[in-house]
Amino acid sequence: MRTVLVTGPGGAGRTTIAAATALAAARPGGRVLLLSAGPLGELLGTPAGTPDDPAPVRDGLWAARIDSGAHFRTETLAFQERAATALELLGARELAGEELTELPGSEQSALLHALRRAAAGDWDVLVVDLPPLRDALALLALPEQLRRYLRRLLPRERQAARALRPMMAQLAGIPMPAQWLYETAARWDAELAAVQSLVEDPATTLRLVAEPGPAAAEALRAARAGIALYGLRADALMANRILPGDAADPWLATLVAQQRKCLDEWHEGWQPGTPVHVVGHLGRDPRGLDDLALLGPAPLGPAPLDTVPEGATGGSPAEDPWPVEDRLAEENLLVWCLPLPGAVKSELALVRRDDELLLTVGPFRRIVPLPSALRRCTVTGAALTDGVLRVRFTPDPDLWPRAH
């Protein structure tokens, strides 16, 4: 399944470009699904369905709107039912569906659920309208992070703990975790694994949408390193709402000049790895399929499976995007090269913890396992040069194999 995740700075027209991309990908005999939390009904001219029951829009195209409030109520009531025995012991009063108001984080949960449902469906193309850029990157990193937490809090050894639970409860005199806790954790892990697999699939790419200007340029610069850090691919940068270049009005001409200057910088900084596509301003808010067809988004095409964009951690197995340079003979060093385009030295931080590297780039953070060779080494320094973070490792004499 080809998946396109559409995001960008707030107010840039992400939902519109996502809908136009899905419409352009639809064809008779094909199956394209558009997922969004936005007002798809007004944009498409027809009501959208739900992630569990998408509604047809036209031949080859279905749409589903993500309702985080409904998802929160459904999940909360289901959890309440599974934990009914424990809640009764605590004297808890049962909550009714009509009194539930969604809490912060429910939007992310609903979107992850919708992605899992879509990943299990029979779709040729999936187009997802994500939240604004920074929130979208945090969301896409969430499955990996949550699965790591589950492994730490309920490790594989919990099978033994299950068998010993009655005896341990008697010896310790305290209740041990119930079976439903382990079953719930296993279910969460399976659901998160499905979403993580979708995000990391080589056929999944980001489509960035931005209206040229200083604020968008800074947002893209800050997010570019995050895109690389999380191993994501950007297949296009959509410069949206471009004004016509022949404006006679001085005020409008100033805006046109600002857009052109920003566009030139994007062409220079992002291409050829991420093509920049211009989407003209219609002079009105797009409404209906005819308006969406006029936008002419970048052609979808296949995912770039034979190349690895800068900073991506997936893709062709023949080329490691985060290679380890062997300098043992000359300098007794191994150097781990992590491409982080757009990163600034003052925003970087890294900490070695056991066999992992805790890497922070501005607002983005990822905990990555060290390659096996580096686990027998100590970190001796790091430097950011030309958008590549080079972390130096020296072999630990107590762990490194000695030549005989």
CSV table of C-alpha atoms in Angstrom, one decimal:
chain,number,residue,atom,x,y,z
A,1,MET,CA,0.0,0.0,0.0
A,2,ARG,CA,1.3,3.4,-0.9
A,3,THR,CA,0.8,5.9,2.0
A,4,VAL,CA,1.2,9.7,1.9
A,5,LEU,CA,1.2,11.5,5.2
A,6,VAL,CA,0.3,15.2,4.6
A,7,THR,CA,1.4,17.8,7.1
A,8,GLY,CA,2.9,21.3,7.3
A,9,PRO,CA,2.7,24.5,9.3
A,10,GLY,CA,-0.7,25.4,10.7
A,11,GLY,CA,-3.0,27.2,8.3
A,12,ALA,CA,-1.1,26.1,5.2
A,13,GLY,CA,-3.9,24.2,3.6
A,14,ARG,CA,-3.0,20.7,4.6
A,15,THR,CA,-6.5,19.3,4.4
A,16,THR,CA,-7.1,20.8,0.9
A,17,ILE,CA,-3.8,19.4,-0.5
A,18,ALA,CA,-4.5,16.0,1.1
A,19,ALA,CA,-7.9,15.9,-0.5
A,20,ALA,CA,-6.5,17.0,-3.9
A,21,THR,CA,-3.7,14.4,-3.6
A,22,ALA,CA,-6.3,11.6,-2.9
A,23,LEU,CA,-8.5,12.8,-5.8
A,24,ALA,CA,-5.6,12.7,-8.2
A,25,ALA,CA,-4.6,9.2,-7.1
A,26,ALA,CA,-8.2,7.8,-7.5
A,27,ARG,CA,-9.0,5.9,-10.6
A,28,PRO,CA,-11.6,3.4,-11.7
A,29,GLY,CA,-10.8,0.0,-10.3
A,30,GLY,CA,-8.5,1.4,-7.6
A,31,ARG,CA,-9.1,2.0,-3.9
A,32,VAL,CA,-7.9,5.2,-2.4
A,33,LEU,CA,-8.8,6.2,1.2
A,34,LEU,CA,-8.6,9.8,2.5
A,35,LEU,CA,-8.3,10.1,6.3
A,36,SER,CA,-8.8,13.5,8.0
A,37,ALA,CA,-10.0,15.1,11.2
A,38,GLY,CA,-10.9,18.2,9.2
A,39,PRO,CA,-14.2,19.2,7.7
A,40,LEU,CA,-14.1,16.9,4.7
A,41,GLY,CA,-17.9,17.2,3.9
A,42,GLU,CA,-17.6,20.9,2.8
A,43,LEU,CA,-14.3,20.2,0.9
A,44,LEU,CA,-15.5,17.2,-1.0
A,45,GLY,CA,-19.1,18.2,-1.4
A,46,THR,CA,-20.3,14.9,0.2
A,47,PRO,CA,-20.4,13.6,3.8
A,48,ALA,CA,-17.4,11.5,4.9
A,49,GLY,CA,-17.7,8.2,6.7
A,50,THR,CA,-15.8,6.9,9.7
A,51,PRO,CA,-12.5,5.0,9.9
A,52,ASP,CA,-14.5,1.9,10.5
A,53,ASP,CA,-16.9,2.6,7.7
A,54,PRO,CA,-15.5,5.0,5.0
A,55,ALA,CA,-17.9,6.7,2.6
A,56,PRO,CA,-17.5,6.6,-1.2
A,57,VAL,CA,-16.8,9.9,-2.8
A,58,ARG,CA,-16.4,8.9,-6.4
A,59,ASP,CA,-15.0,6.0,-8.4
A,60,GLY,CA,-11.9,4.8,-6.6
A,61,LEU,CA,-12.1,7.2,-3.7
A,62,TRP,CA,-13.4,6.8,-0.2
A,63,ALA,CA,-13.2,9.3,2.7
A,64,ALA,CA,-13.3,9.0,6.5
A,65,ARG,CA,-13.4,11.7,9.1
A,66,ILE,CA,-11.7,11.0,12.5
A,67,ASP,CA,-13.9,11.9,15.4
A,68,SER,CA,-11.7,12.0,18.5
A,69,GLY,CA,-14.6,12.6,20.9
A,70,ALA,CA,-16.5,9.5,19.7
A,71,HIS,CA,-13.3,7.4,19.8
A,72,PHE,CA,-12.6,8.6,23.4
A,73,ARG,CA,-16.0,7.6,24.6
A,74,THR,CA,-15.9,4.2,22.9
A,75,GLU,CA,-12.4,3.4,24.3
A,76,THR,CA,-13.2,4.7,27.8
A,77,LEU,CA,-16.4,2.6,28.1
A,78,ALA,CA,-14.6,-0.5,26.8
A,79,PHE,CA,-11.8,0.0,29.3
A,80,GLN,CA,-14.4,0.5,32.1
A,81,GLU,CA,-16.1,-2.8,31.1
A,82,ARG,CA,-12.8,-4.7,31.1
A,83,ALA,CA,-11.7,-3.3,34.5
A,84,ALA,CA,-15.2,-3.6,36.0
A,85,THR,CA,-14.1,-6.1,38.8
A,86,ALA,CA,-11.1,-3.9,39.9
A,87,LEU,CA,-13.2,-0.8,39.8
A,88,GLU,CA,-15.9,-2.4,41.9
A,89,LEU,CA,-13.4,-3.4,44.5
A,90,LEU,CA,-12.3,0.2,44.7
A,91,GLY,CA,-15.9,1.4,45.1
A,92,ALA,CA,-15.8,3.3,41.8
A,93,ARG,CA,-19.1,4.6,40.3
A,94,GLU,CA,-19.7,3.7,36.7
A,95,LEU,CA,-19.4,6.4,34.1
A,96,ALA,CA,-22.1,6.9,31.5
A,97,GLY,CA,-21.2,7.7,27.9
A,98,GLU,CA,-23.0,11.0,27.9
A,99,GLU,CA,-21.0,12.4,30.7
A,100,LEU,CA,-17.6,11.7,29.1
A,101,THR,CA,-15.7,14.7,27.8
A,102,GLU,CA,-12.5,13.9,25.8
A,103,LEU,CA,-9.2,14.6,27.5
A,104,PRO,CA,-6.0,15.9,26.0
A,105,GLY,CA,-4.3,13.3,23.9
A,106,SER,CA,-7.5,11.8,22.6
A,107,GLU,CA,-6.9,13.3,19.2
A,108,GLN,CA,-3.6,11.4,18.9
A,109,SER,CA,-5.2,8.2,20.1
A,110,ALA,CA,-8.0,8.5,17.6
A,111,LEU,CA,-5.6,9.1,14.7
A,112,LEU,CA,-3.4,6.1,15.7
A,113,HIS,CA,-6.5,3.9,15.8
A,114,ALA,CA,-7.6,5.2,12.3
A,115,LEU,CA,-4.1,4.5,10.9
A,116,ARG,CA,-4.2,0.9,12.3
A,117,ARG,CA,-7.6,0.3,10.8
A,118,ALA,CA,-6.4,1.7,7.5
A,119,ALA,CA,-3.3,-0.5,7.6
A,120,ALA,CA,-5.5,-3.6,7.9
A,121,GLY,CA,-7.7,-2.5,5.0
A,122,ASP,CA,-7.5,-3.4,1.3
A,123,TRP,CA,-6.4,0.0,0.0
A,124,ASP,CA,-4.1,0.8,-2.9
A,125,VAL,CA,-3.3,4.3,-1.7
A,126,LEU,CA,-3.8,5.9,1.8
A,127,VAL,CA,-3.7,9.7,2.1
A,128,VAL,CA,-3.7,11.0,5.7
A,129,ASP,CA,-4.3,14.6,6.7
A,130,LEU,CA,-2.1,14.9,9.7
A,131,PRO,CA,-2.0,17.7,12.4
A,132,PRO,CA,0.4,20.7,12.1
A,133,LEU,CA,4.1,19.8,11.4
A,134,ARG,CA,5.6,19.6,14.9
A,135,ASP,CA,2.6,17.8,16.3
A,136,ALA,CA,2.6,15.4,13.4
A,137,LEU,CA,6.2,14.4,13.8
A,138,ALA,CA,5.6,13.8,17.5
A,139,LEU,CA,2.6,11.6,16.7
A,140,LEU,CA,4.5,9.5,14.1
A,141,ALA,CA,7.3,8.9,16.7
A,142,LEU,CA,4.7,7.9,19.3
A,143,PRO,CA,4.3,4.2,18.5
A,144,GLU,CA,8.0,3.5,18.8
A,145,GLN,CA,8.2,5.4,22.0
A,146,LEU,CA,5.1,3.8,23.6
A,147,ARG,CA,6.3,0.3,22.6
A,148,ARG,CA,9.6,0.9,24.3
A,149,TYR,CA,7.8,2.0,27.5
A,150,LEU,CA,5.7,-1.2,27.4
A,151,ARG,CA,8.8,-3.4,27.0
A,152,ARG,CA,10.4,-1.7,30.0
A,153,LEU,CA,7.4,-1.8,32.2
A,154,LEU,CA,6.1,-5.2,31.2
A,155,PRO,CA,9.1,-7.1,29.7
A,156,ARG,CA,9.0,-10.4,28.0
A,157,GLU,CA,9.9,-12.0,31.4
A,158,ARG,CA,6.3,-11.2,32.5
A,159,GLN,CA,5.3,-14.7,31.4
A,160,ALA,CA,7.2,-16.1,34.4
A,161,ALA,CA,5.7,-13.4,36.6
A,162,ARG,CA,2.3,-14.6,35.5
A,163,ALA,CA,2.9,-18.1,36.6
A,164,LEU,CA,4.3,-17.0,40.0
A,165,ARG,CA,1.7,-14.3,40.6
A,166,PRO,CA,-0.5,-16.3,43.1
A,167,MET,CA,2.5,-17.4,45.1
A,168,MET,CA,4.1,-13.9,45.1
A,169,ALA,CA,0.8,-12.4,46.2
A,170,GLN,CA,0.6,-14.7,49.2
A,171,LEU,CA,4.3,-14.2,50.2
A,172,ALA,CA,4.2,-10.4,49.7
A,173,GLY,CA,0.7,-9.9,51.1
A,174,ILE,CA,-0.1,-7.5,48.3
A,175,PRO,CA,-2.3,-8.0,45.2
A,176,MET,CA,-0.3,-8.6,42.0
A,177,PRO,CA,-1.2,-7.2,38.6
A,178,ALA,CA,-4.3,-8.9,37.1
A,179,GLN,CA,-4.4,-10.9,33.9
A,180,TRP,CA,-6.3,-8.2,32.1
A,181,LEU,CA,-3.4,-5.8,32.5
A,182,TYR,CA,-1.1,-8.1,30.6
A,183,GLU,CA,-3.7,-8.8,28.0
A,184,THR,CA,-4.3,-5.0,27.6
A,185,ALA,CA,-0.6,-4.3,27.2
A,186,ALA,CA,-0.3,-7.1,24.6
A,187,ARG,CA,-3.2,-5.6,22.7
A,188,TRP,CA,-1.7,-2.1,22.8
A,189,ASP,CA,1.6,-3.4,21.7
A,190,ALA,CA,0.1,-5.2,18.7
A,191,GLU,CA,-1.9,-2.1,17.6
A,192,LEU,CA,1.1,0.2,18.0
A,193,ALA,CA,3.3,-2.3,16.1
A,194,ALA,CA,0.9,-2.1,13.1
A,195,VAL,CA,1.0,1.7,13.1
A,196,GLN,CA,4.8,1.7,13.5
A,197,SER,CA,5.1,-0.8,10.6
A,198,LEU,CA,3.0,1.6,8.4
A,199,VAL,CA,5.1,4.6,9.3
A,200,GLU,CA,8.4,2.8,8.7
A,201,ASP,CA,7.2,1.1,5.5
A,202,PRO,CA,9.4,2.2,2.5
A,203,ALA,CA,6.2,2.9,0.6
A,204,THR,CA,5.2,5.6,3.2
A,205,THR,CA,6.2,9.2,2.6
A,206,LEU,CA,5.6,12.7,4.0
A,207,ARG,CA,4.1,15.4,1.8
A,208,LEU,CA,4.9,18.8,3.3
A,209,VAL,CA,2.5,21.8,2.7
A,210,ALA,CA,3.6,25.3,3.4
A,211,GLU,CA,2.6,28.8,2.2
A,212,PRO,CA,5.9,30.6,1.4
A,213,GLY,CA,7.0,33.2,3.9
A,214,PRO,CA,9.4,33.7,6.8
A,215,ALA,CA,7.3,31.9,9.4
A,216,ALA,CA,6.9,28.8,7.2
A,217,ALA,CA,10.6,28.8,6.3
A,218,GLU,CA,11.6,28.7,9.9
A,219,ALA,CA,9.1,26.0,10.8
A,220,LEU,CA,10.3,23.8,7.9
A,221,ARG,CA,14.0,24.4,8.9
A,222,ALA,CA,13.3,23.3,12.5
A,223,ALA,CA,11.2,20.3,11.4
A,224,ARG,CA,13.7,19.1,8.8
A,225,ALA,CA,16.1,17.7,11.4
A,226,GLY,CA,13.1,16.0,13.1
A,227,ILE,CA,12.1,14.4,9.9
A,228,ALA,CA,15.6,13.0,9.5
A,229,LEU,CA,15.9,12.0,13.2
A,230,TYR,CA,12.7,9.9,13.0
A,231,GLY,CA,13.7,8.3,9.7
A,232,LEU,CA,10.9,9.7,7.7
A,233,ARG,CA,10.8,10.5,3.9
A,234,ALA,CA,9.5,13.6,2.3
A,235,ASP,CA,8.4,13.0,-1.3
A,236,ALA,CA,7.4,16.6,-2.0
A,237,LEU,CA,7.3,20.1,-0.6
A,238,MET,CA,4.0,21.7,-1.8
A,239,ALA,CA,4.3,25.5,-1.9
A,240,ASN,CA,0.7,26.4,-1.5
A,241,ARG,CA,-1.4,29.5,-2.4
A,242,ILE,CA,1.1,31.0,-4.8
A,243,LEU,CA,-0.1,34.4,-6.0
A,244,PRO,CA,0.1,35.3,-9.8
A,245,GLY,CA,3.4,37.0,-10.6
A,246,ASP,CA,1.9,39.9,-12.7
A,247,ALA,CA,0.2,41.8,-9.8
A,248,ALA,CA,0.0,45.5,-10.5
A,249,ASP,CA,-1.1,46.5,-7.0
A,250,PRO,CA,2.1,47.6,-5.0
A,251,TRP,CA,0.8,45.9,-1.8
A,252,LEU,CA,0.1,42.6,-3.6
A,253,ALA,CA,3.4,42.9,-5.5
A,254,THR,CA,5.3,43.0,-2.2
A,255,LEU,CA,3.6,39.7,-1.1
A,256,VAL,CA,4.5,38.2,-4.5
A,257,ALA,CA,8.1,39.2,-4.2
A,258,GLN,CA,8.3,37.7,-0.7
A,259,GLN,CA,6.8,34.4,-1.9
A,260,ARG,CA,9.3,34.3,-4.9
A,261,LYS,CA,12.2,34.9,-2.6
A,262,CYS,CA,11.1,32.1,-0.3
A,263,LEU,CA,10.5,29.8,-3.2
A,264,ASP,CA,14.0,30.3,-4.6
A,265,GLU,CA,15.4,29.4,-1.2
A,266,TRP,CA,13.3,26.3,-1.0
A,267,HIS,CA,14.3,25.2,-4.5
A,268,GLU,CA,17.9,25.6,-3.6
A,269,GLY,CA,17.7,24.0,-0.1
A,270,TRP,CA,15.3,21.1,-0.6
A,271,GLN,CA,15.8,19.9,-4.2
A,272,PRO,CA,16.7,17.4,-5.7
A,273,GLY,CA,16.0,15.1,-2.7
A,274,THR,CA,12.6,16.7,-2.0
A,275,PRO,CA,11.0,18.3,-5.1
A,276,VAL,CA,9.3,21.7,-4.6
A,277,HIS,CA,5.9,21.9,-6.4
A,278,VAL,CA,3.9,25.1,-6.8
A,279,VAL,CA,0.2,25.2,-6.2
A,280,GLY,CA,-1.5,28.3,-7.4
A,281,HIS,CA,-4.0,30.4,-5.5
A,282,LEU,CA,-7.5,29.9,-6.8
A,283,GLY,CA,-8.7,33.3,-5.5
A,284,ARG,CA,-11.2,31.5,-3.3
A,285,ASP,CA,-11.4,28.7,-0.8
A,286,PRO,CA,-11.6,25.4,-2.8
A,287,ARG,CA,-14.9,23.7,-2.5
A,288,GLY,CA,-15.9,20.5,-4.3
A,289,LEU,CA,-14.1,18.0,-6.5
A,290,ASP,CA,-13.9,20.4,-9.5
A,291,ASP,CA,-11.9,23.0,-7.4
A,292,LEU,CA,-9.7,20.2,-6.0
A,293,ALA,CA,-8.9,19.0,-9.5
A,294,LEU,CA,-7.7,22.5,-10.5
A,295,LEU,CA,-5.0,22.5,-7.8
A,296,GLY,CA,-3.0,20.0,-9.7
A,297,PRO,CA,-0.9,18.5,-6.8
A,298,ALA,CA,2.4,16.8,-7.4
A,299,PRO,CA,1.9,13.4,-9.0
A,300,LEU,CA,1.9,10.6,-6.5
A,301,GLY,CA,4.1,8.1,-8.3
A,302,PRO,CA,5.8,5.2,-6.5
A,303,ALA,CA,7.7,5.6,-3.3
A,304,PRO,CA,11.4,6.1,-3.9
A,305,LEU,CA,12.3,2.6,-2.9
A,306,ASP,CA,15.6,2.5,-4.7
A,307,THR,CA,17.0,5.6,-2.9
A,308,VAL,CA,17.4,6.7,0.6
A,309,PRO,CA,16.6,10.4,1.3
A,310,GLU,CA,18.9,12.2,3.6
A,311,GLY,CA,18.4,11.3,7.2
A,312,ALA,CA,15.9,8.4,6.5
A,313,THR,CA,16.5,5.2,8.5
A,314,GLY,CA,14.4,3.0,6.2
A,315,GLY,CA,14.7,2.2,2.6
A,316,SER,CA,17.2,0.2,0.6
A,317,PRO,CA,19.0,-2.3,2.8
A,318,ALA,CA,22.1,-2.0,0.5
A,319,GLU,CA,22.7,1.5,1.7
A,320,ASP,CA,22.9,2.4,5.4
A,321,PRO,CA,21.6,5.9,6.0
A,322,TRP,CA,23.3,6.1,9.4
A,323,PRO,CA,26.7,4.5,8.5
A,324,VAL,CA,29.6,3.8,10.8
A,325,GLU,CA,33.0,4.9,9.5
A,326,ASP,CA,35.8,2.6,10.3
A,327,ARG,CA,38.9,4.6,11.3
A,328,LEU,CA,40.4,2.0,13.6
A,329,ALA,CA,43.6,1.6,11.6
A,330,GLU,CA,44.4,5.4,11.4
A,331,GLU,CA,42.9,6.9,14.6
A,332,ASN,CA,41.6,4.0,16.7
A,333,LEU,CA,38.1,5.4,16.2
A,334,LEU,CA,34.6,4.4,14.9
A,335,VAL,CA,32.5,7.3,13.8
A,336,TRP,CA,28.7,7.1,13.6
A,337,CYS,CA,27.4,9.5,11.0
A,338,LEU,CA,23.8,10.7,11.5
A,339,PRO,CA,22.5,13.1,8.8
A,340,LEU,CA,20.4,15.9,10.5
A,341,PRO,CA,19.9,18.6,7.8
A,342,GLY,CA,18.7,21.8,9.3
A,343,ALA,CA,20.0,21.0,12.8
A,344,VAL,CA,21.7,23.8,14.8
A,345,LYS,CA,24.6,23.0,17.2
A,346,SER,CA,22.9,24.9,20.0
A,347,GLU,CA,19.8,22.7,19.7
A,348,LEU,CA,21.6,19.4,19.8
A,349,ALA,CA,22.1,17.1,22.9
A,350,LEU,CA,23.2,13.5,23.1
A,351,VAL,CA,23.6,11.1,26.0
A,352,ARG,CA,24.9,7.5,26.0
A,353,ARG,CA,22.8,5.3,28.2
A,354,ASP,CA,23.8,1.6,28.2
A,355,ASP,CA,23.3,0.4,24.6
A,356,GLU,CA,21.3,3.4,23.5
A,357,LEU,CA,21.9,6.9,22.4
A,358,LEU,CA,19.4,9.6,23.6
A,359,LEU,CA,19.4,12.2,20.9
A,360,THR,CA,17.7,15.6,21.1
A,361,VAL,CA,17.4,17.9,18.2
A,362,GLY,CA,15.5,21.1,19.1
A,363,PRO,CA,12.0,20.0,20.2
A,364,PHE,CA,12.5,16.4,18.9
A,365,ARG,CA,13.9,13.5,20.8
A,366,ARG,CA,14.6,9.9,19.9
A,367,ILE,CA,16.2,7.0,21.7
A,368,VAL,CA,18.1,4.9,19.2
A,369,PRO,CA,19.9,1.6,19.8
A,370,LEU,CA,23.6,1.6,19.0
A,371,PRO,CA,24.9,-0.6,16.3
A,372,SER,CA,26.5,-3.8,17.7
A,373,ALA,CA,30.1,-2.7,17.1
A,374,LEU,CA,29.6,0.6,19.0
A,375,ARG,CA,28.2,-1.1,22.1
A,376,ARG,CA,31.7,-2.2,22.9
A,377,CYS,CA,33.0,1.4,22.7
A,378,THR,CA,32.9,4.6,24.7
A,379,VAL,CA,31.7,8.0,23.3
A,380,THR,CA,34.7,10.4,23.0
A,381,GLY,CA,33.2,13.3,21.2
A,382,ALA,CA,30.8,14.6,18.6
A,383,ALA,CA,30.6,17.3,15.9
A,384,LEU,CA,28.0,18.7,13.6
A,385,THR,CA,29.4,19.5,10.2
A,386,ASP,CA,27.4,20.3,7.0
A,387,GLY,CA,24.2,18.9,8.4
A,388,VAL,CA,25.8,15.6,9.6
A,389,LEU,CA,26.3,14.7,13.3
A,390,ARG,CA,29.4,12.6,13.6
A,391,VAL,CA,29.7,10.8,17.0
A,392,ARG,CA,33.1,9.4,17.8
A,393,PHE,CA,33.6,6.1,19.6
A,394,THR,CA,36.8,4.6,21.0
A,395,PRO,CA,36.9,0.8,21.5
A,396,ASP,CA,36.7,-0.2,25.2
A,397,PRO,CA,39.8,-2.4,25.8
A,398,ASP,CA,37.9,-4.5,28.3
A,399,LEU,CA,35.2,-5.3,25.7
A,400,TRP,CA,36.9,-5.1,22.3
A,401,PRO,CA,38.2,-8.4,20.9
A,402,ARG,CA,42.0,-8.6,21.1
A,403,ALA,CA,44.0,-9.9,18.1
A,404,HIS,CA,46.1,-13.0,18.9
